[in-house]
PDB file of C-alpha atoms in Angstrom:
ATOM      1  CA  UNK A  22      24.027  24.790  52.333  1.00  0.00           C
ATOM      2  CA  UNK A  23      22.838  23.317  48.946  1.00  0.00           C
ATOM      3  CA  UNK A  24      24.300  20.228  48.034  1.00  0.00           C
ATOM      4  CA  UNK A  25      22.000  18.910  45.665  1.00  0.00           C
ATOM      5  CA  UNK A  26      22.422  19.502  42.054  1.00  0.00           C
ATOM      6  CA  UNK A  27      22.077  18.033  38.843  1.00  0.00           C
ATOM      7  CA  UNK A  28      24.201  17.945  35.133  1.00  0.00           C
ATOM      8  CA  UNK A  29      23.362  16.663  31.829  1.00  0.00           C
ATOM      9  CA  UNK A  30      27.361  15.986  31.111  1.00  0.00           C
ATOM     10  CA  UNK A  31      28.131  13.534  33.789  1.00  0.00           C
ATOM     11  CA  UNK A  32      31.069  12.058  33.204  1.00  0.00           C
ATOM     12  CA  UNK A  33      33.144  15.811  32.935  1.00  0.00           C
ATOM     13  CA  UNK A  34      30.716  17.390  35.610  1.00  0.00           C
ATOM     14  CA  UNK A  35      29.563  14.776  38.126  1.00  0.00           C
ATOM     15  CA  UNK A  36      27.059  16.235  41.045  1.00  0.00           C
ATOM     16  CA  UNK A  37      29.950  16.898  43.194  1.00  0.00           C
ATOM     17  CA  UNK A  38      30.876  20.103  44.722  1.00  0.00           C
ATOM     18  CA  UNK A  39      33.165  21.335  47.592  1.00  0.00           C
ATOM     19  CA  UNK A  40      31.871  23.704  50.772  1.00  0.00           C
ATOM     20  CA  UNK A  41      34.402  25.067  52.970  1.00  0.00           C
ATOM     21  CA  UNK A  42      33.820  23.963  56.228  1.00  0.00           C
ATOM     22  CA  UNK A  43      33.356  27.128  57.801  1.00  0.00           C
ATOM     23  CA  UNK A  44      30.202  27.945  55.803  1.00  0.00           C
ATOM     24  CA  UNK A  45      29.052  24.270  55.926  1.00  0.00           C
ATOM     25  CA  UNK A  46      29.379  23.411  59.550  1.00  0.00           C
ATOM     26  CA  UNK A  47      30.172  26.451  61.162  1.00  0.00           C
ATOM     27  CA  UNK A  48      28.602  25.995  64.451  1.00  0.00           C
ATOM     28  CA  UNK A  49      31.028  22.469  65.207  1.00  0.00           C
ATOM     29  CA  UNK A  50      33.328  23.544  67.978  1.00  0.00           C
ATOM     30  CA  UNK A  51      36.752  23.168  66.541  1.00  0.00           C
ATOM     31  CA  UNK A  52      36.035  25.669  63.907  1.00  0.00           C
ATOM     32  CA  UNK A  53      35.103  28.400  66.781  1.00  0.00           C
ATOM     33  CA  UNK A  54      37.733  30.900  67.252  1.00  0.00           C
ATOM     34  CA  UNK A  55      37.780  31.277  71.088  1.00  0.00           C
ATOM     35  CA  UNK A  56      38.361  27.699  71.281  1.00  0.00           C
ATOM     36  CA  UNK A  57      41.083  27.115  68.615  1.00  0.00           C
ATOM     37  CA  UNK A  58      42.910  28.566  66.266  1.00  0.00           C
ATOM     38  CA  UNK A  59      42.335  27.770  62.131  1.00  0.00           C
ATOM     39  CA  UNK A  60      45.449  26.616  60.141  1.00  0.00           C
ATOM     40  CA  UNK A  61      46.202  25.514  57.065  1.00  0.00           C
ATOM     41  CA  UNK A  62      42.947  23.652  54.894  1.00  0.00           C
ATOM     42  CA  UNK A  63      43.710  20.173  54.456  1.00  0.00           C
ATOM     43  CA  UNK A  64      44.085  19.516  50.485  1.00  0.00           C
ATOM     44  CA  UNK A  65      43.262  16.278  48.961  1.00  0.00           C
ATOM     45  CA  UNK A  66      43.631  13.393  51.255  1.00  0.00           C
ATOM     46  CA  UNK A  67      46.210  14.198  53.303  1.00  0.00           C
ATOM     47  CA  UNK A  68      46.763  11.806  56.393  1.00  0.00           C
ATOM     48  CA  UNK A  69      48.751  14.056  58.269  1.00  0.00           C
ATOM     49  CA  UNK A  70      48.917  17.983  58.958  1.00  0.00           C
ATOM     50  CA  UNK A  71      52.279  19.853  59.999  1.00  0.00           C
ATOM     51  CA  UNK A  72      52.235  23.531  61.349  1.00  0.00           C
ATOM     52  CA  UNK A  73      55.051  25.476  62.311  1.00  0.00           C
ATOM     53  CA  UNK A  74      54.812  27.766  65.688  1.00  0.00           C
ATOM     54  CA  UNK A  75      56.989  29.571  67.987  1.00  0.00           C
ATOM     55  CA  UNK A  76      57.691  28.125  70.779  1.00  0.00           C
ATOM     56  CA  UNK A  77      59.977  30.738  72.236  1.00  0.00           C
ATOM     57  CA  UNK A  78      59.121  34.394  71.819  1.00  0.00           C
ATOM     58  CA  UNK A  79      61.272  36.701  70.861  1.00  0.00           C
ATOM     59  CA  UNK A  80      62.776  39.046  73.505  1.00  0.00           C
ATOM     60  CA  UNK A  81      61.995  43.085  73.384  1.00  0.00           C
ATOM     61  CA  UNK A  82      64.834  45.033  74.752  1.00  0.00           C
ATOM     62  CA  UNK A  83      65.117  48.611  76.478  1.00  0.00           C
ATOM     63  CA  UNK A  84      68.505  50.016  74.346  1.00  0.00           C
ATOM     64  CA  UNK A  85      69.735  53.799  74.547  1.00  0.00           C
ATOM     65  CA  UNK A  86      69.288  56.052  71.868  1.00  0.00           C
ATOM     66  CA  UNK A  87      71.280  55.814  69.204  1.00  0.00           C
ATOM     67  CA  UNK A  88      72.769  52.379  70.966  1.00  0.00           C
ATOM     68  CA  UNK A  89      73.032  49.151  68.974  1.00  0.00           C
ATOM     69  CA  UNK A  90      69.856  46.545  69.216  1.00  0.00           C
ATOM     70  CA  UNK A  91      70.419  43.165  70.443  1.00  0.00           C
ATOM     71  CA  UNK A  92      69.372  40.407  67.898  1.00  0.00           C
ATOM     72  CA  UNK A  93      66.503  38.859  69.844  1.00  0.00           C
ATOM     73  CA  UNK A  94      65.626  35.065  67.901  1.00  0.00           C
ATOM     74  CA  UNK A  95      62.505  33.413  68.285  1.00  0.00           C
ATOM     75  CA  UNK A  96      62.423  29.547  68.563  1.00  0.00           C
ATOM     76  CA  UNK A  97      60.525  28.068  65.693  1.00  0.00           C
ATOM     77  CA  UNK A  98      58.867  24.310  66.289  1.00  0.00           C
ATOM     78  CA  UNK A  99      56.920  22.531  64.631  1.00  0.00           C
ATOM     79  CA  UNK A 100      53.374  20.600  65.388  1.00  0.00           C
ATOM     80  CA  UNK A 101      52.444  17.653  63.873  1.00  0.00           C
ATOM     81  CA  UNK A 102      48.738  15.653  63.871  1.00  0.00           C
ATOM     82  CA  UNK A 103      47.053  12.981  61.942  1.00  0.00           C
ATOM     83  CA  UNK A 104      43.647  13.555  60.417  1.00  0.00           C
ATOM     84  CA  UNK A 105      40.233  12.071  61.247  1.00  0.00           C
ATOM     85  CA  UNK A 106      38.258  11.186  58.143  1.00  0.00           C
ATOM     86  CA  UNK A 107      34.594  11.751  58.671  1.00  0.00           C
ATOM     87  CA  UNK A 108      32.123  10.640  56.472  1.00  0.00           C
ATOM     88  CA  UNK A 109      28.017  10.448  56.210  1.00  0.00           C
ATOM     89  CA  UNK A 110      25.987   8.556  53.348  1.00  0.00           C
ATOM     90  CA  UNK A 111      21.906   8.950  53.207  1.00  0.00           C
ATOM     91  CA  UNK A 112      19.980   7.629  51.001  1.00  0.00           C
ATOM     92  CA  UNK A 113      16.583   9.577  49.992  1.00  0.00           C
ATOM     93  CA  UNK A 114      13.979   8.849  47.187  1.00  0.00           C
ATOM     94  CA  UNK A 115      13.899  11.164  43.988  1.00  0.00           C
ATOM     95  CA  UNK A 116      10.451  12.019  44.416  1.00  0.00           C
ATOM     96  CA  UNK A 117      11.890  13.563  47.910  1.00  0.00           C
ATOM     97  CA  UNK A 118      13.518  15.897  45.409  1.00  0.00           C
ATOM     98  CA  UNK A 119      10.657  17.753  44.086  1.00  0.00           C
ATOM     99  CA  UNK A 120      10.035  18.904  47.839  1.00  0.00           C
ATOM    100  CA  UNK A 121      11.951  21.524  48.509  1.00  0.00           C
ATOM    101  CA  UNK A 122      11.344  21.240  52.549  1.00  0.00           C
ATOM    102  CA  UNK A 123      12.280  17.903  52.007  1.00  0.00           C
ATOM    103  CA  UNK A 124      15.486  18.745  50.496  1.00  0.00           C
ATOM    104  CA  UNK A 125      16.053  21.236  53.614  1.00  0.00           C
ATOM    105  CA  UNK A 126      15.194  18.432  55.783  1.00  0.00           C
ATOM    106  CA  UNK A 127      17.941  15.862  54.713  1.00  0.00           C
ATOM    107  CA  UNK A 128      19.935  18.562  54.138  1.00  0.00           C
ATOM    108  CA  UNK A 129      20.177  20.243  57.768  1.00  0.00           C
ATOM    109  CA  UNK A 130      19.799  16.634  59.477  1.00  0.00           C
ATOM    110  CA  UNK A 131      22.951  16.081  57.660  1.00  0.00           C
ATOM    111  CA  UNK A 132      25.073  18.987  58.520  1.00  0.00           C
ATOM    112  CA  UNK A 133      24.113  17.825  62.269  1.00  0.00           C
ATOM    113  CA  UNK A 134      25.414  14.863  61.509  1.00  0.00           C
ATOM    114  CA  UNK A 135      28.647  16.049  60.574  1.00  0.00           C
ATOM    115  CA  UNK A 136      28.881  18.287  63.622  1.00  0.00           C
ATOM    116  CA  UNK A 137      28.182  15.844  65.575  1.00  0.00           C
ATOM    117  CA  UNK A 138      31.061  13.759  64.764  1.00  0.00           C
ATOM    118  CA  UNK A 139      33.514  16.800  64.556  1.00  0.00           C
ATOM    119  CA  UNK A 140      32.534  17.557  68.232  1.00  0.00           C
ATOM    120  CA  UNK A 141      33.094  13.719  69.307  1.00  0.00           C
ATOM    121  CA  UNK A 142      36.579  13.389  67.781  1.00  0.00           C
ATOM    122  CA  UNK A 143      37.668  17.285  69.051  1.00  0.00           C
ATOM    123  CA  UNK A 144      36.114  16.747  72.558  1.00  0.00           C
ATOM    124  CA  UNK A 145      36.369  13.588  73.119  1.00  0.00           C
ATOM    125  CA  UNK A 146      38.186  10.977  70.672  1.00  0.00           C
ATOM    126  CA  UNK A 147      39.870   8.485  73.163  1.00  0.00           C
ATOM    127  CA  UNK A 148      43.664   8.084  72.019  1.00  0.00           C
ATOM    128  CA  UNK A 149      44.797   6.254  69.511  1.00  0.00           C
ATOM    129  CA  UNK A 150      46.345   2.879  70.050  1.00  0.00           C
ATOM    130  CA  UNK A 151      48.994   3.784  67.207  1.00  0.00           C
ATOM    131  CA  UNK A 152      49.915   7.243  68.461  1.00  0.00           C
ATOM    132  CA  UNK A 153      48.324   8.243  64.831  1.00  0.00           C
ATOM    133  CA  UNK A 154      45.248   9.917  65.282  1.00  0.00           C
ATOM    134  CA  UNK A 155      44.628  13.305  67.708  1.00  0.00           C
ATOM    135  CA  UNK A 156      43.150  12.651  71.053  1.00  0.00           C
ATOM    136  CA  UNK A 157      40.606  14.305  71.897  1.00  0.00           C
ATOM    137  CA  UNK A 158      40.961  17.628  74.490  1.00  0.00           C
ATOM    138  CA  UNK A 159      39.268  16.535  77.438  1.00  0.00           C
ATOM    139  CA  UNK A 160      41.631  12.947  76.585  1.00  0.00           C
ATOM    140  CA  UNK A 161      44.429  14.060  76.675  1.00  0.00           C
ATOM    141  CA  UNK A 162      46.307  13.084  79.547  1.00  0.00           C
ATOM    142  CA  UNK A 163      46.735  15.391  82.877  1.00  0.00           C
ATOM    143  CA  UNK A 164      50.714  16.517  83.872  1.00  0.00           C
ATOM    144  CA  UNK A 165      52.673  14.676  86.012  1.00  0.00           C
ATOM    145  CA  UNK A 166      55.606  15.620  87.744  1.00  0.00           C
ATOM    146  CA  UNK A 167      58.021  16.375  84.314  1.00  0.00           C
ATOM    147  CA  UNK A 168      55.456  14.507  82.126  1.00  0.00           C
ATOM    148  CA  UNK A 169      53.551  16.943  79.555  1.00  0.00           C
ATOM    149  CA  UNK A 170      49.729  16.989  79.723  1.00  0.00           C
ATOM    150  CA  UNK A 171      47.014  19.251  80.452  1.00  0.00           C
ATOM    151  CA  UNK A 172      46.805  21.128  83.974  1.00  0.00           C
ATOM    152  CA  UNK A 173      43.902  19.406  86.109  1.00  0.00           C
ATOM    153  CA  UNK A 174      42.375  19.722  89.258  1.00  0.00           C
ATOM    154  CA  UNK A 175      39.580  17.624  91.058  1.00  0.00           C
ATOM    155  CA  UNK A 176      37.843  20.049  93.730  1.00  0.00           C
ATOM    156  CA  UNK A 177      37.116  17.544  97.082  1.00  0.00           C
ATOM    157  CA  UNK A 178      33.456  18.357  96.722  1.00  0.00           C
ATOM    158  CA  UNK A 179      31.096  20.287  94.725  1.00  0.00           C
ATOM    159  CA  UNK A 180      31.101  23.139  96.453  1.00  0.00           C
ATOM    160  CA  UNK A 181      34.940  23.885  96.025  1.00  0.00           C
ATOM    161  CA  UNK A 182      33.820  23.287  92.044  1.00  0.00           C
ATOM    162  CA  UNK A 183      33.835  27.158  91.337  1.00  0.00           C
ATOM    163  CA  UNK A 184      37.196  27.458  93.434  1.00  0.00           C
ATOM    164  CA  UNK A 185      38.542  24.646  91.462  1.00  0.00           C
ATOM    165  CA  UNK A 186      38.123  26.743  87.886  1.00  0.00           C
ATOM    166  CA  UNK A 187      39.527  29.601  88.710  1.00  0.00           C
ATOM    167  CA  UNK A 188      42.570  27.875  90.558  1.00  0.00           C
ATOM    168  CA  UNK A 189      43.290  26.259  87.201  1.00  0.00           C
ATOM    169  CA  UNK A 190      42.269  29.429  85.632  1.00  0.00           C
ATOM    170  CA  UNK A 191      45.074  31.110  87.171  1.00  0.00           C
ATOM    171  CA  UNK A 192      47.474  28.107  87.145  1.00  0.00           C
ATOM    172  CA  UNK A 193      47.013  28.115  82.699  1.00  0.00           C
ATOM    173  CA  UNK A 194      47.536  31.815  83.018  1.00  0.00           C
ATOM    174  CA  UNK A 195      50.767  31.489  85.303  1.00  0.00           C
ATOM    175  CA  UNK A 196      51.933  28.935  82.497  1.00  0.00           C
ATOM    176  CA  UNK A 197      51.289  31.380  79.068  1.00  0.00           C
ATOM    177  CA  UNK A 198      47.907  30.543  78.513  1.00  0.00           C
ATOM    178  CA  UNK A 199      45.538  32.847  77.725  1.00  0.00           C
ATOM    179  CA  UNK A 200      41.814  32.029  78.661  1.00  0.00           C
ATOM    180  CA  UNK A 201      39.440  32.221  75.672  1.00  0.00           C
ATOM    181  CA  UNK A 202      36.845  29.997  77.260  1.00  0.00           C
ATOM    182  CA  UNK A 203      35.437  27.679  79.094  1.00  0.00           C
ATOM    183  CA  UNK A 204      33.666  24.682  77.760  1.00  0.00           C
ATOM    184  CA  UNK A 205      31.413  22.136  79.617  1.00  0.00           C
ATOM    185  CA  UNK A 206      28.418  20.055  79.061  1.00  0.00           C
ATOM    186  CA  UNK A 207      24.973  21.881  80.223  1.00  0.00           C
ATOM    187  CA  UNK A 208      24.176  19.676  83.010  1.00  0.00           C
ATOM    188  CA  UNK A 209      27.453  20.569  84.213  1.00  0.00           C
ATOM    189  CA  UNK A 210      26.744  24.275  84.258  1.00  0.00           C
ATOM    190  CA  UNK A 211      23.367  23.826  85.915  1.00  0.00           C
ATOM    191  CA  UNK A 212      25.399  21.453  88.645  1.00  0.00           C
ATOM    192  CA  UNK A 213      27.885  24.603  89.166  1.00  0.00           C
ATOM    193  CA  UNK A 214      24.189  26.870  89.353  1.00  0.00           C
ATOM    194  CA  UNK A 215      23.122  24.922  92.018  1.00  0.00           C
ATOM    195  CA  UNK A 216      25.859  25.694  93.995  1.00  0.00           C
ATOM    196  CA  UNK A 217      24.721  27.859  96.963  1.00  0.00           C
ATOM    197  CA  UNK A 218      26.532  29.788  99.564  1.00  0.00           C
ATOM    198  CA  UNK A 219      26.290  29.498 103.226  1.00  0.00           C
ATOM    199  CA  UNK A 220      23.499  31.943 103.358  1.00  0.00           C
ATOM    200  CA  UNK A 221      21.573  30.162 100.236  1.00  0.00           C
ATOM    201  CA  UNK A 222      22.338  32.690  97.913  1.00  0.00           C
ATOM    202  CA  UNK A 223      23.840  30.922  94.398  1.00  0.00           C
ATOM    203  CA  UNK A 224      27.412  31.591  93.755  1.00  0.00           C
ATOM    204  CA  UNK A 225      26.607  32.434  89.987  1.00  0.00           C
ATOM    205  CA  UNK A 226      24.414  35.233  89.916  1.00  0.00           C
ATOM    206  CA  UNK A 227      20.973  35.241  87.914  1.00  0.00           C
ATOM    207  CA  UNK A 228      21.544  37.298  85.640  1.00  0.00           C
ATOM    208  CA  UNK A 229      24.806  35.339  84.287  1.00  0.00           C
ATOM    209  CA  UNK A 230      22.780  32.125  84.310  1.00  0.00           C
ATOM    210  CA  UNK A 231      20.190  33.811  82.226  1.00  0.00           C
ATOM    211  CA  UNK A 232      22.356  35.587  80.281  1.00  0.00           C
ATOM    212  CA  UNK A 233      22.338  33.979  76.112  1.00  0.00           C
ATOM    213  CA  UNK A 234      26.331  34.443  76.379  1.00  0.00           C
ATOM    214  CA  UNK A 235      27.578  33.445  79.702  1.00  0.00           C
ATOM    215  CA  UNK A 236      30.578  33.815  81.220  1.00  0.00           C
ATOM    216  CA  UNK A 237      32.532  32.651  84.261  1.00  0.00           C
ATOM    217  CA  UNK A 238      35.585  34.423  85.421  1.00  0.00           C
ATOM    218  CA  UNK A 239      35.337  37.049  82.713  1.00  0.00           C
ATOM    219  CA  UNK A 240      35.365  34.159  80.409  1.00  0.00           C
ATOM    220  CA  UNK A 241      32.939  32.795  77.712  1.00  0.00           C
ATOM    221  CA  UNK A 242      31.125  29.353  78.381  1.00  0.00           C
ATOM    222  CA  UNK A 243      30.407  27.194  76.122  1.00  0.00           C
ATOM    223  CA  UNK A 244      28.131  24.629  76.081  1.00  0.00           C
ATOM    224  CA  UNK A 245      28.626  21.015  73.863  1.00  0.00           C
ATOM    225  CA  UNK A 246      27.237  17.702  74.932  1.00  0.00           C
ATOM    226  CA  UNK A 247      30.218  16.204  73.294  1.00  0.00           C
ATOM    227  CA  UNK A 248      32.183  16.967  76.707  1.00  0.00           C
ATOM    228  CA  UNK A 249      32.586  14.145  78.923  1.00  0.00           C
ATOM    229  CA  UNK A 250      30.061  14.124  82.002  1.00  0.00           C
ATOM    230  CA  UNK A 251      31.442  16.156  85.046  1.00  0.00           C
ATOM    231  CA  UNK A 252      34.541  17.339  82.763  1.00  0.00           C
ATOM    232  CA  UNK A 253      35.326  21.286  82.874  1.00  0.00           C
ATOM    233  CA  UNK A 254      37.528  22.358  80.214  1.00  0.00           C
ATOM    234  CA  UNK A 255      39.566  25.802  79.654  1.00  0.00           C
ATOM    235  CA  UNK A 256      40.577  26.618  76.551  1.00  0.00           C
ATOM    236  CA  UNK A 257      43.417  28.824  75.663  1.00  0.00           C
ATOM    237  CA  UNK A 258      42.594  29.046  71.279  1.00  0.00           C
ATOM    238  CA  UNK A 259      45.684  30.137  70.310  1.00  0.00           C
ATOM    239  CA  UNK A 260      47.645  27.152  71.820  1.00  0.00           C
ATOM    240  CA  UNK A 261      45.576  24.539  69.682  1.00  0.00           C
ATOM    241  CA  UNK A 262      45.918  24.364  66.033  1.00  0.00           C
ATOM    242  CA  UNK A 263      43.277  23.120  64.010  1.00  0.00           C
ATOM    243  CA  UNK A 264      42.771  21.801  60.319  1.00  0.00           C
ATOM    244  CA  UNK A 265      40.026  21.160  58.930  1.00  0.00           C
ATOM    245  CA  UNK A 266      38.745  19.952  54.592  1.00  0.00           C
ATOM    246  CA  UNK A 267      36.448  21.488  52.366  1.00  0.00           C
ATOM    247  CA  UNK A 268      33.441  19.417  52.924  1.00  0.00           C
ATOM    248  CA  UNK A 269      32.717  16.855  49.563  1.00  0.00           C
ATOM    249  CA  UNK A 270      29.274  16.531  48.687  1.00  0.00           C
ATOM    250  CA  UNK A 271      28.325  13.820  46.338  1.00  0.00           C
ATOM    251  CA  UNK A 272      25.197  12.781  45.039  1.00  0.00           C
ATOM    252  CA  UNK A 273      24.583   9.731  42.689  1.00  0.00           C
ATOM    253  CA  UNK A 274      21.058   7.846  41.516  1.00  0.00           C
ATOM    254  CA  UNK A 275      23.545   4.697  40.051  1.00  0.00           C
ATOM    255  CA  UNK A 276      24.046   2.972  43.002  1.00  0.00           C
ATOM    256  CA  UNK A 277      20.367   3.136  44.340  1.00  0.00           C
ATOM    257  CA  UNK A 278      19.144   2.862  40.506  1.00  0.00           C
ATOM    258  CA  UNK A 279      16.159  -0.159  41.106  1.00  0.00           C
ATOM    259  CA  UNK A 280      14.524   2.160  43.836  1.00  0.00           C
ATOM    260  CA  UNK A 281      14.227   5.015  42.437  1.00  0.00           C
ATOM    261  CA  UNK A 282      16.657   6.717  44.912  1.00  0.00           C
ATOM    262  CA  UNK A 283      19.710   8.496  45.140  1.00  0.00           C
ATOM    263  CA  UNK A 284      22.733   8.746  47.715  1.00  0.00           C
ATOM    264  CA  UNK A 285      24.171  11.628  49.060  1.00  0.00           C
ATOM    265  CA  UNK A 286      27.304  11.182  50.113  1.00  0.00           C
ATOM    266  CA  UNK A 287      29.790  14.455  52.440  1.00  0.00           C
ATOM    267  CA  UNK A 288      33.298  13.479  53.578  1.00  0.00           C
ATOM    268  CA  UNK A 289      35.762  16.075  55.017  1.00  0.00           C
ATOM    269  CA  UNK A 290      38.845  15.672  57.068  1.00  0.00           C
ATOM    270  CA  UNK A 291      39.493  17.311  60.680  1.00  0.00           C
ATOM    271  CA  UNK A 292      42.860  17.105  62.635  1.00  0.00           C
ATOM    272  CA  UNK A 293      44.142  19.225  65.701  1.00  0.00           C
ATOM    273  CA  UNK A 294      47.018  19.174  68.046  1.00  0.00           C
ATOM    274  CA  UNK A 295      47.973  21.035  70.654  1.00  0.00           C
ATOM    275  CA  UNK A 296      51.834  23.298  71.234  1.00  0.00           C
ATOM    276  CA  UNK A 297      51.484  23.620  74.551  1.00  0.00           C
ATOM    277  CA  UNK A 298      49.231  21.228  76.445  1.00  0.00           C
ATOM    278  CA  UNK A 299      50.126  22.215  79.978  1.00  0.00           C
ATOM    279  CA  UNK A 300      48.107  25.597  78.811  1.00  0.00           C
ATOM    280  CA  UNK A 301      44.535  24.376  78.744  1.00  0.00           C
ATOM    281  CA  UNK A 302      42.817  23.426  82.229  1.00  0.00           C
ATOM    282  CA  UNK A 303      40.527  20.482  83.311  1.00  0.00           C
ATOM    283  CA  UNK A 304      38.371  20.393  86.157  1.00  0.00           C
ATOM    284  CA  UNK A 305      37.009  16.773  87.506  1.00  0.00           C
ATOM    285  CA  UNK A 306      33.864  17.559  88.757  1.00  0.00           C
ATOM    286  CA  UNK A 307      33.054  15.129  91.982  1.00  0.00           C
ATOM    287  CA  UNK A 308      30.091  12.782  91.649  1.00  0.00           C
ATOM    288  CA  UNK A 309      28.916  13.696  95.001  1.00  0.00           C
TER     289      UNK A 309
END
């Protein structure tokens, strides 16, 4: 991603340019498409992101031939999230400039950067105190009896861990979810490896631990240190909506002018929400 540049017309063609976030930042977890699903891109500086979906689908019917067809309406609904604003200024020296490693440097520390922060607030932004701002997935509060939330279960021990997963595996499933993946810190995954049965043999086989693209049940792990310790979460993509900016990248030698430096400044926006919460799964893995 280049985002330095330089004109000799300033004021109509400042060294500012826009990077969709997919090409930017394409390894942050929100934009991955077996966790959620990509919506509209946020335009401008929009505080707030509305998405129609269908809550109710339509009904297919068995009719005779030549027999009239039953009108069969789908419920329409609409979700509704506030937008993070995430922003990152470095400054660098000119003479940095000439360097072209140096340029890939600053230039790859900040794209971590911004993943980084677009993990935090998707994974794990607590809620917000003015009911404006998404919580993050792992967050967002569990079901309770007719109270909305996600489906969680906390095994008793460790060993019921793997038992635990696929019970909420199943219970998302039973509810319209459909399991895209599962997403957990590594030290989580290398607690659920060092699970053994009663004979000693490991209930995850070798080759699945050693495997580049594990899965678990047939599904897709995915590993992101942004996930709360000892939190297992199953994602069902097409039941969380995500929007995310172009990414702005500025860079300006005014502000830093005595120094002999510049500033490079990115800002983007990311929001999310969830239709149905009650869809994605959360295991509490046991301390002991």
């Amino acid at each position: 991603m280049a985002v330095f540049k330089t004109t000799t017309t300033k004021g109509a063609f400042p060294d500012a340019q826009f990077i969709a976030a997919r090409d930017a930042i394409p390894e942050a977890i929100a934009l991955n498409p077996i966790v959620a699903t990509q919506s509209v891109v946020i335009s401008g500086d929009a505080p707030r992101v509305n998405v129609p979906y269908v809550s109710v689908d339509p009904t297919a019917n068995v009719v005779a031939e030549g027999a009239e067809i039953a009108t069969s309406n789908p419920a329409l609904n609409q979700i509704s999230f506030g937008t993070h604003k995430i922003a990152l200024l470095v400054p660098f020296s000119n003479e940095s400039l000439r360097y072209e490693d140096a340029v890939t440097l600053i230039t790859d520390s900040a794209q971590k950067a911004l993943v980084a922060q677009a993990d935090h607030l998707f994974l794990a932004a607590d809620a917000d105190t003015n009911g404006v701002l998404p919580t993050g997935i792992a967050k967002i509060p569990a079901a309770k009896d007719s109270t909305a939330g996600v489906t969680e279960v906390t095994p008793a021990s460790k060993a019921k861990t793997l038992d635990a997963v696929l019970d909420v595996l199943a219970q998302t499933t039973d509810k319209g979810a459909t399991p895209t993946s599962i997403v957990m810190r590594f030290s989580t995954w290398a607690q659920l490896m060092a699970i053994t049965a009663s004979d000693g043999r490991p209930l995850i086989e070798p080759d699945v631990t050693a495997s580049a693209t594990p899965r678990l049940f047939n599904t897709p792990v995915i590993f992101d240190s942004q996930v709360p310790e000892n939190t297992i979460l199953t994602m069902s993509a097409p039941d969380v909506i995500v929007s995310v900016s172009d990414i702005a990248a500025d860079t300006d030698s005014s502000a830093m002018f005595t120094s002999d430096s510049s500033l490079l400044r990115m800002t983007m926006r990311l929001g999310f929400g969830v239709a149905k919460p009650e869809r994605l799964g959360r295991v509490i893995v046991p301390t002991k």
